[in-house]
Coordinates of C-alpha atoms and ligand atoms in Angstrom, one line a residue:
X1 CA -122.7 92.3 93.9
X2 CA -120.0 91.9 91.3
X3 CA -116.8 93.5 91.9
X4 CA -116.0 96.4 89.5
X5 CA -112.8 97.9 88.2
X6 CA -113.3 100.8 90.4
X7 CA -113.5 98.6 93.6
X8 CA -110.1 97.1 92.4
X9 CA -108.4 100.6 91.8
X10 CA -109.9 101.8 95.3
X11 CA -108.2 98.8 97.0
X12 CA -104.8 100.2 95.9
X13 CA -105.7 103.7 97.2
X14 CA -106.7 102.1 100.6
X15 CA -103.6 100.0 100.7
X16 CA -105.6 96.7 100.7
X17 CA -103.8 93.7 99.2
X18 CA -105.8 92.1 96.3
X19 CA -105.8 88.4 95.3
X20 CA -106.6 86.9 91.9
X21 CA -106.5 83.4 90.9
X22 CA -107.0 81.8 87.4
X23 CA -110.0 79.4 86.7
X24 CA -111.1 77.7 83.5
X25 CA -114.3 75.9 84.5
X26 CA -117.6 76.4 86.4
X27 CA -116.9 74.3 89.6
X28 CA -113.6 75.8 90.3
X29 CA -114.9 79.4 89.5
X30 CA -117.7 78.8 91.9
X31 CA -115.3 77.8 94.7
X32 CA -113.1 80.8 94.1
X33 CA -116.0 83.2 93.9
X34 CA -117.5 81.7 97.2
X35 CA -114.0 82.3 98.8
X36 CA -114.3 86.0 98.2
X37 CA -111.4 86.4 95.7
X38 CA -112.3 89.5 93.9
X39 CA -110.8 88.7 90.5
X40 CA -110.7 85.6 88.3
X41 CA -108.5 85.4 85.3
X42 CA -109.4 82.9 82.7
X43 CA -105.6 82.7 81.7
X44 CA -104.3 81.4 78.5
X45 CA -102.4 79.1 80.8
X46 CA -105.5 77.0 80.0
X47 CA -103.3 75.8 77.1
X48 CA -100.9 74.1 79.5
X49 CA -102.8 73.2 82.7
X50 CA -106.0 72.2 81.0
X51 CA -105.4 71.4 77.4
X52 CA -102.0 69.7 77.6
X53 CA -100.3 72.1 75.2
X54 CA -96.5 72.7 75.7
X55 CA -97.0 76.6 75.8
X56 CA -99.9 79.2 75.6
X57 CA -99.2 79.8 71.8
X58 CA -101.5 77.2 70.4
X59 CA -104.5 78.5 72.4
X60 CA -107.2 79.8 70.2
X61 CA -109.8 82.4 70.9
X62 CA -112.6 79.8 70.6
X63 CA -111.0 77.7 73.3
X64 CA -110.7 80.8 75.5
X65 CA -114.3 81.9 74.9
X66 CA -115.7 78.4 75.8
X67 CA -113.9 78.4 79.1
X68 CA -114.6 82.0 79.8
X69 CA -118.3 81.2 79.5
X70 CA -118.1 78.4 82.0
X71 CA -116.2 80.7 84.5
X72 CA -118.7 83.5 84.1
X73 CA -121.6 81.0 84.7
X74 CA -119.8 79.9 88.0
X75 CA -119.5 83.4 89.4
X76 CA -121.8 86.0 91.1
X77 CA -119.1 88.2 92.6
X78 CA -115.8 88.0 91.2
X79 CA -114.8 90.2 88.3
X80 CA -114.0 87.9 85.5
X81 CA -111.0 88.9 83.1
X82 CA -110.7 87.0 79.8
X83 CA -107.2 86.5 78.5
X84 CA -106.7 87.4 74.8
X85 CA -104.6 84.8 73.2
X86 CA -101.7 84.9 70.9
X87 CA -102.2 87.1 67.8
X88 CA -105.8 88.1 68.5
X89 CA -104.8 91.6 69.3
X90 CA -101.4 92.2 67.6
X91 CA -102.3 92.6 64.0
X92 CA -104.5 95.8 64.1
X93 CA -106.5 97.8 66.4
X94 CA -109.7 96.6 64.6
X95 CA -108.7 93.0 65.2
X96 CA -108.0 93.7 68.9
X97 CA -111.4 95.4 69.3
X98 CA -113.3 92.8 67.6
X99 CA -111.7 89.9 69.5
X100 CA -112.0 91.8 72.8
X101 CA -115.6 92.4 72.1
X102 CA -116.3 88.7 71.8
X103 CA -114.9 88.2 75.4
X104 CA -117.4 90.8 76.7
X105 CA -120.3 90.2 74.4
X106 CA -120.3 86.4 73.9
X107 CA -118.6 85.0 77.0
X108 CA -119.8 87.7 79.5
X109 CA -116.4 88.7 80.9
X110 CA -116.1 92.0 82.5
X111 CA -112.5 92.8 81.2
X112 CA -109.8 91.5 79.0
X113 CA -106.1 91.1 79.6
X114 CA -103.3 91.5 77.0
X115 CA -99.7 91.1 76.9
X116 CA -97.1 94.0 76.3
X117 CA -96.5 97.6 77.1
X118 CA -95.8 100.5 75.0
X119 CA -96.3 98.3 71.9
X120 CA -99.9 97.5 72.8
X121 CA -100.8 100.9 74.4
X122 CA -102.6 102.2 71.3
X123 CA -104.8 99.1 71.3
X124 CA -105.6 99.5 75.2
X125 CA -106.5 103.1 74.6
X126 CA -109.1 102.2 71.9
X127 CA -110.4 99.3 73.8
X128 CA -110.8 101.4 77.0
X129 CA -112.4 104.3 74.9
X130 CA -115.0 101.7 73.6
X131 CA -115.9 100.7 77.1
X132 CA -113.8 97.4 77.4
X133 CA -111.7 97.4 80.7
X134 CA -108.2 96.2 80.1
X135 CA -105.7 94.6 82.3
X136 CA -102.0 94.9 81.2
X137 CA -99.2 92.1 81.5
X138 CA -95.6 93.0 81.3
X139 CA -92.3 91.2 82.3
X140 CA -92.2 87.6 81.3
X141 CA -95.0 87.6 79.0
X142 CA -95.5 83.9 78.0
X143 CA -96.7 84.5 74.5
X144 CA -93.2 85.9 73.6
X145 CA -91.2 82.9 75.0
X146 CA -89.7 82.2 71.7
X147 CA -88.4 85.9 71.5
X148 CA -87.2 85.7 75.1
X149 CA -85.5 82.3 74.5
X150 CA -87.3 80.6 77.3
X151 CA -88.9 81.3 80.7
X152 CA -86.2 84.0 81.8
X153 CA -86.5 86.6 84.5
X154 CA -87.1 90.1 82.9
X155 CA -85.8 93.5 83.8
X156 CA -82.4 92.6 85.2
X157 CA -80.4 95.1 83.3
X158 CA -80.6 98.9 83.7
X159 CA -82.2 99.2 80.2
X160 CA -84.5 96.4 80.7
X161 CA -85.7 97.6 84.0
X162 CA -86.2 101.1 82.5
X163 CA -88.1 99.7 79.7
X164 CA -90.6 97.7 82.0
X165 CA -91.2 101.0 84.0
X166 CA -91.9 102.7 80.7
X167 CA -94.3 100.0 79.7
X168 CA -96.2 100.2 82.9
X169 CA -96.6 103.9 82.6
X170 CA -97.7 103.6 79.0
X171 CA -100.4 101.0 80.0
X172 CA -101.5 103.4 82.8
X173 CA -101.7 106.2 80.4
X174 CA -103.7 104.3 77.9
X175 CA -106.2 103.5 80.6
X176 CA -105.5 100.0 81.8
X177 CA -107.1 99.4 85.2
X178 CA -104.4 97.2 86.4
X179 CA -101.1 95.4 85.3
X180 CA -99.7 91.9 85.9
X181 CA -96.0 91.8 86.6
X182 CA -94.6 88.5 85.8
X183 CA -91.1 87.1 86.8
X184 CA -89.4 90.4 87.5
X185 CA -87.0 91.2 90.4
X186 CA -89.0 92.0 93.6
X187 CA -87.4 95.3 93.9
X188 CA -88.2 96.4 90.5
X189 CA -91.8 95.3 90.9
X190 CA -92.0 97.4 94.2
X191 CA -90.6 100.4 92.4
X192 CA -93.1 100.1 89.5
X193 CA -96.0 99.6 92.0
X194 CA -95.0 103.0 93.8
X195 CA -94.6 104.8 90.4
X196 CA -98.2 104.2 89.2
X197 CA -101.6 104.7 90.4
X198 CA -103.2 101.5 89.2
X199 CA -102.8 98.2 91.0
X200 CA -100.0 95.8 90.1
X201 CA -100.5 92.0 90.4
X202 CA -97.3 90.1 90.8
X203 CA -96.6 86.5 89.8
X204 CA -93.0 85.9 90.7
X205 CA -92.5 89.6 91.4
X206 CA -92.4 89.6 95.2
X207 CA -94.4 91.1 98.0
X208 CA -94.3 94.6 97.0
X209 CA -97.0 94.4 94.4
X210 CA -100.6 95.6 95.3
X211 CA -101.8 92.2 94.6
X212 CA -101.0 88.6 93.7
X213 CA -102.1 86.3 90.9
X214 CA -101.4 82.5 90.8
X215 CA -102.5 79.8 88.5
X216 CA -105.1 77.9 90.4
X217 CA -103.5 74.4 89.5
X218 CA -100.2 75.6 90.9
X219 CA -101.6 76.4 94.3
X220 CA -103.7 73.4 94.5
X221 CA -100.9 71.0 93.3
X222 CA -103.0 69.6 90.5
X223 CA -100.7 70.4 87.6
X224 CA -97.3 68.8 88.3
X225 CA -95.6 68.6 84.9
X226 CA -93.8 71.8 85.9
X227 CA -94.0 73.7 89.2
X228 CA -92.8 77.3 88.8
X229 CA -90.5 78.7 91.6
X230 CA -93.2 81.5 92.3
X231 CA -95.9 79.0 93.1
X232 CA -96.7 77.7 96.6
X233 CA -98.6 74.5 96.8
X234 CA -101.3 74.9 99.5
X235 CA -102.6 71.5 98.6
X236 CA -101.5 68.2 96.9
X237 CA -104.7 67.5 94.8
X238 CA -102.8 65.2 92.5
X239 CA -102.0 62.9 95.4
X240 CA -105.6 63.0 96.7
X241 CA -107.0 62.4 93.2
X242 CA -104.7 59.6 92.5
X243 CA -105.6 57.6 95.7
X244 CA -109.3 58.1 95.2
X245 CA -109.1 56.9 91.5
X246 CA -106.9 54.0 92.5
X247 CA -109.2 53.0 95.2
X248 CA -112.3 53.1 92.9
X249 CA -110.4 51.1 90.2
X250 CA -109.5 48.3 92.8
X251 CA -113.0 48.2 94.3
X252 CA -114.6 47.7 90.9
X253 CA -112.2 45.0 89.9
X254 CA -112.8 43.4 93.3
X255 CA -116.6 43.4 92.9
X256 CA -116.8 45.6 96.0
X257 CA -118.4 48.8 94.1
X258 CA -121.2 49.6 93.9
X259 CA -122.9 48.5 97.2
X260 CA -126.5 48.7 98.1
X261 CA -126.0 52.2 99.1
X262 CA -125.3 53.2 95.5
X263 CA -127.9 51.0 94.0
X264 CA -131.6 51.3 93.3
X265 CA -134.3 48.7 94.2
X266 CA -137.6 47.9 92.3
X267 CA -140.8 46.2 93.1
X268 CA -140.3 42.4 93.3
X269 CA -143.5 41.7 91.5
X270 CA -142.5 43.7 88.3
X271 CA -139.1 41.5 88.2
X272 CA -141.2 38.4 89.0
X273 CA -143.5 39.1 85.9
X274 CA -140.5 39.6 83.7
X275 CA -138.7 36.4 84.9
X276 CA -141.7 34.2 83.8
Ligands
KIV301 O1 -102.4 82.8 81.7 C1 -102.3 83.1 82.8 O2 -102.7 82.5 83.6 C2 -101.7 84.3 83.1 C3 -101.3 84.5 84.6 C4 -100.1 83.7 84.9 C5 -101.0 86.1 84.9 O3 -101.4 85.1 82.3

């Protein structure tokens, strides 16, 4: 049975830690789903780790929907959250509703995520009122990197820390079912987690959050252009892939692949007839 937002909220009440991973394709989603990870985020990190953009800003809603559909097809149990890309929820409440609806109706996601706190609270409230579960995202929100002047830790000054707490409370009040806290000092993330009743998911926010979220390519070591400090590589897929590809390439060049094991036979008489 598919995990619901109520299951996720209950996990916080019971003090159960919650894991979430990103996925962008059917195969990976299936493996994550089978592993029992309750939430899959189709993040707009898609832009960097799959599509080769320099940031999340160029990612379009059509690209996000295409990958969200694949992830939904690969899942039976995990709750799938579609990440609303840059400028698809900023212009107006109407815009936010129309675009969020596409994730639910066309792509089959069960929730959407959007970046921002107080500034997007009205939109979050309207989406929730219309039956669309929303995950918030505050701290280092990558769609605002130009405004931040780069990938910088957020919430370090008293004013910035107070603002983040206010953002988290505004999202909770607006009806968000959970909040991602990205690249904020661990003690601040712990305090925010204690001050609100919905689950927090940390990424570079320390152990005190209710759950953790990581980009799948970071934990598998399959994206190495940039390895963030918050990521732990549980595998080095790039090395495994590189050695398999090199071996294949060398075997083809040396005439060692394919062997009989990968080939198909046919009736000799058919061949003899053709050779006449
Ligand atoms: O796009 C993404 O993958 C995200 C996570 C890093 C939270 O927003």
